[in-house]
Amino acid sequence: MTVLAHVSDLHFGRVDIGAAEALFDDLKALRPDLVVVSGDLTQRAHYWEFLLARQYLDSLDLPWLAVPGNHDISPFRLLERFTNPFRAYRTFIEKVTEPVYVDDEVVVVGLNTARRMALEWNWAHGRISRRQIRRVVNEFERAPAERVRIVVAHHPFQPPEHAPETRVVGRSAEALERFASAGVRLVLAGHLHQGYIRVVTPTEVTRTGELKLVQAASAISSRLRGEPNAYNIITVTGGNLDIRTRIFEGGAWRASDAVGDMPALAPAD
Ligand SMILES: [Fe+2]
Ligand SMILES: [Fe+2]
């Protein structure tokens, strides 16, 4: 059995301290095999924010794996942004922006969807290159067949059902098709600060069972978009997946009834 804690959009620099402290205790009590962080570790990519994020992850004393989000590229250090956008991330968080984790149950492959710029005004959107798709598929081709294949990225691959116009990561359809063919069962992501699950229908899947897109809300940021802080616990046992959400409410973390069934919050800010 492998237990993954899927946390996203920590946004150190704009953290709800109560949620962060309680999450620390929650994770220490649950002791997942791996903490998977799907990007936006910081709010403004300041060095001190990266330092806090790294110290927080290390202090859990649990294995962790992270990919960068759009907030982890500096909006201020422009030379760095254009010449070496992940310099600070690599310095403070991890040298590798697309890490891989393998154990007896799972293969988790990181995919960096954050981009230094785009041909439009809003540079927050993410994109996947064909080279990145090939690399992910190659990682899975090398892995033993029975391991559950999981991709972790920052940007969403499909919008929430209730908001179909929501922007998704560039080249998402092509990537999903290739990932499905490579036997990927889960894609974990964040960015929208909304938790939901989309199932890629079996007709779109060419090789194995269904592919689930699991979105996490923000774990500890005070930037909430109508939902409480939340994260996902994914248990993999002999190829079977169990996905649960934990939410922060009334100063404590507790199990939620379902992912995608989040209680609405009054807009906070
Ligand atoms: Fe975010
Ligand atoms: Fe983001």
Short mmCIF file of C-alpha atoms in Angstrom, two decimals, residues 22-126:
data_model
loop_
_atom_site.label_atom_id
_atom_site.label_comp_id
_atom_site.label_asym_id
_atom_site.label_seq_id
_atom_site.Cartn_x
_atom_site.Cartn_y
_atom_site.Cartn_z
CA ALA A 22 -2.69 22.23 11.60
CA LEU A 23 -1.69 20.67 8.27
CA PHE A 24 1.74 19.95 9.69
CA ASP A 25 0.12 18.01 12.55
CA ASP A 26 -2.37 16.32 10.20
CA LEU A 27 0.37 15.07 7.89
CA LYS A 28 2.58 13.99 10.79
CA ALA A 29 -0.34 11.95 12.14
CA LEU A 30 -1.30 10.41 8.77
CA ARG A 31 2.30 9.77 7.74
CA PRO A 32 1.79 9.38 3.98
CA ASP A 33 4.54 7.61 2.02
CA LEU A 34 4.96 10.68 -0.18
CA VAL A 35 3.80 14.29 -0.09
CA VAL A 36 3.12 15.43 -3.67
CA VAL A 37 3.15 19.21 -4.15
CA SER A 38 1.53 20.34 -7.41
CA GLY A 39 3.10 23.79 -7.68
CA ASP A 40 2.78 27.38 -6.50
CA LEU A 41 4.94 26.83 -3.43
CA THR A 42 5.35 30.59 -3.14
CA GLN A 43 3.29 33.73 -3.64
CA ARG A 44 5.86 35.98 -5.38
CA ALA A 45 8.87 33.72 -5.85
CA HIS A 46 10.81 35.67 -3.16
CA TYR A 47 13.83 33.86 -1.77
CA TRP A 48 12.40 33.98 1.76
CA GLU A 49 9.17 32.42 0.52
CA PHE A 50 11.08 29.56 -1.10
CA LEU A 51 13.08 29.16 2.11
CA LEU A 52 9.92 28.89 4.19
CA ALA A 53 8.40 26.40 1.76
CA ARG A 54 11.51 24.24 1.78
CA GLN A 55 11.82 24.36 5.58
CA TYR A 56 8.17 23.46 5.96
CA LEU A 57 8.47 20.45 3.64
CA ASP A 58 11.70 19.27 5.25
CA SER A 59 10.31 19.67 8.75
CA LEU A 60 7.55 17.16 7.94
CA ASP A 61 10.27 14.53 7.88
CA LEU A 62 8.42 12.72 5.09
CA PRO A 63 9.50 12.05 1.50
CA TRP A 64 8.19 14.81 -0.78
CA LEU A 65 8.13 15.59 -4.46
CA ALA A 66 7.25 18.96 -6.02
CA VAL A 67 6.84 20.67 -9.38
CA PRO A 68 6.89 24.46 -9.87
CA GLY A 69 3.81 26.61 -10.51
CA ASN A 70 3.45 29.93 -12.28
CA HIS A 71 3.91 31.79 -8.97
CA ASP A 72 7.35 30.18 -8.55
CA ILE A 73 8.78 32.25 -11.42
CA SER A 74 9.77 35.73 -10.28
CA PRO A 75 7.63 38.62 -11.53
CA PHE A 76 10.36 41.06 -10.32
CA ARG A 77 13.75 39.60 -11.23
CA LEU A 78 13.12 39.94 -14.95
CA LEU A 79 16.57 38.97 -16.18
CA GLU A 80 16.26 35.75 -14.20
CA ARG A 81 12.69 35.27 -15.43
CA PHE A 82 13.76 35.26 -19.05
CA THR A 83 17.18 33.65 -18.84
CA ASN A 84 16.84 31.14 -16.03
CA PRO A 85 13.23 31.19 -14.76
CA PHE A 86 13.58 28.31 -12.30
CA ARG A 87 16.89 29.42 -10.78
CA ALA A 88 15.41 30.31 -7.39
CA TYR A 89 13.17 27.23 -7.39
CA ARG A 90 16.19 25.02 -8.15
CA THR A 91 18.29 26.77 -5.51
CA PHE A 92 15.83 26.59 -2.65
CA ILE A 93 13.41 23.74 -3.42
CA GLU A 94 15.05 21.16 -5.65
CA LYS A 95 17.49 21.09 -8.56
CA VAL A 96 15.13 18.94 -10.57
CA THR A 97 11.84 20.51 -11.68
CA GLU A 98 10.46 17.23 -13.04
CA PRO A 99 11.27 14.62 -10.37
CA VAL A 100 10.29 10.94 -10.44
CA TYR A 101 9.27 8.75 -7.51
CA VAL A 102 9.03 4.98 -7.72
CA ASP A 103 8.02 2.41 -5.13
CA ASP A 104 6.34 -1.02 -5.16
CA GLU A 105 2.91 0.44 -5.99
CA VAL A 106 3.35 3.65 -7.95
CA VAL A 107 5.43 5.60 -10.42
CA VAL A 108 4.94 9.36 -10.00
CA VAL A 109 6.35 11.57 -12.75
CA GLY A 110 6.60 15.35 -12.33
CA LEU A 111 5.78 17.59 -15.30
CA ASN A 112 6.71 21.28 -15.22
CA THR A 113 3.94 23.28 -16.93
CA ALA A 114 4.99 26.77 -15.71
CA ARG A 115 6.29 29.09 -18.44
CA ARG A 116 8.44 32.23 -18.33
CA MET A 117 6.19 34.01 -20.84
CA ALA A 118 3.43 33.49 -23.34
CA LEU A 119 2.25 35.19 -26.52
CA GLU A 120 -0.45 37.00 -24.59
CA TRP A 121 -0.78 39.40 -21.72
CA ASN A 122 -1.49 36.82 -19.01
CA TRP A 123 1.64 34.75 -18.39
CA ALA A 124 0.08 32.63 -15.66
CA HIS A 125 -1.15 29.98 -18.06
CA GLY A 126 0.83 26.82 -18.47
#
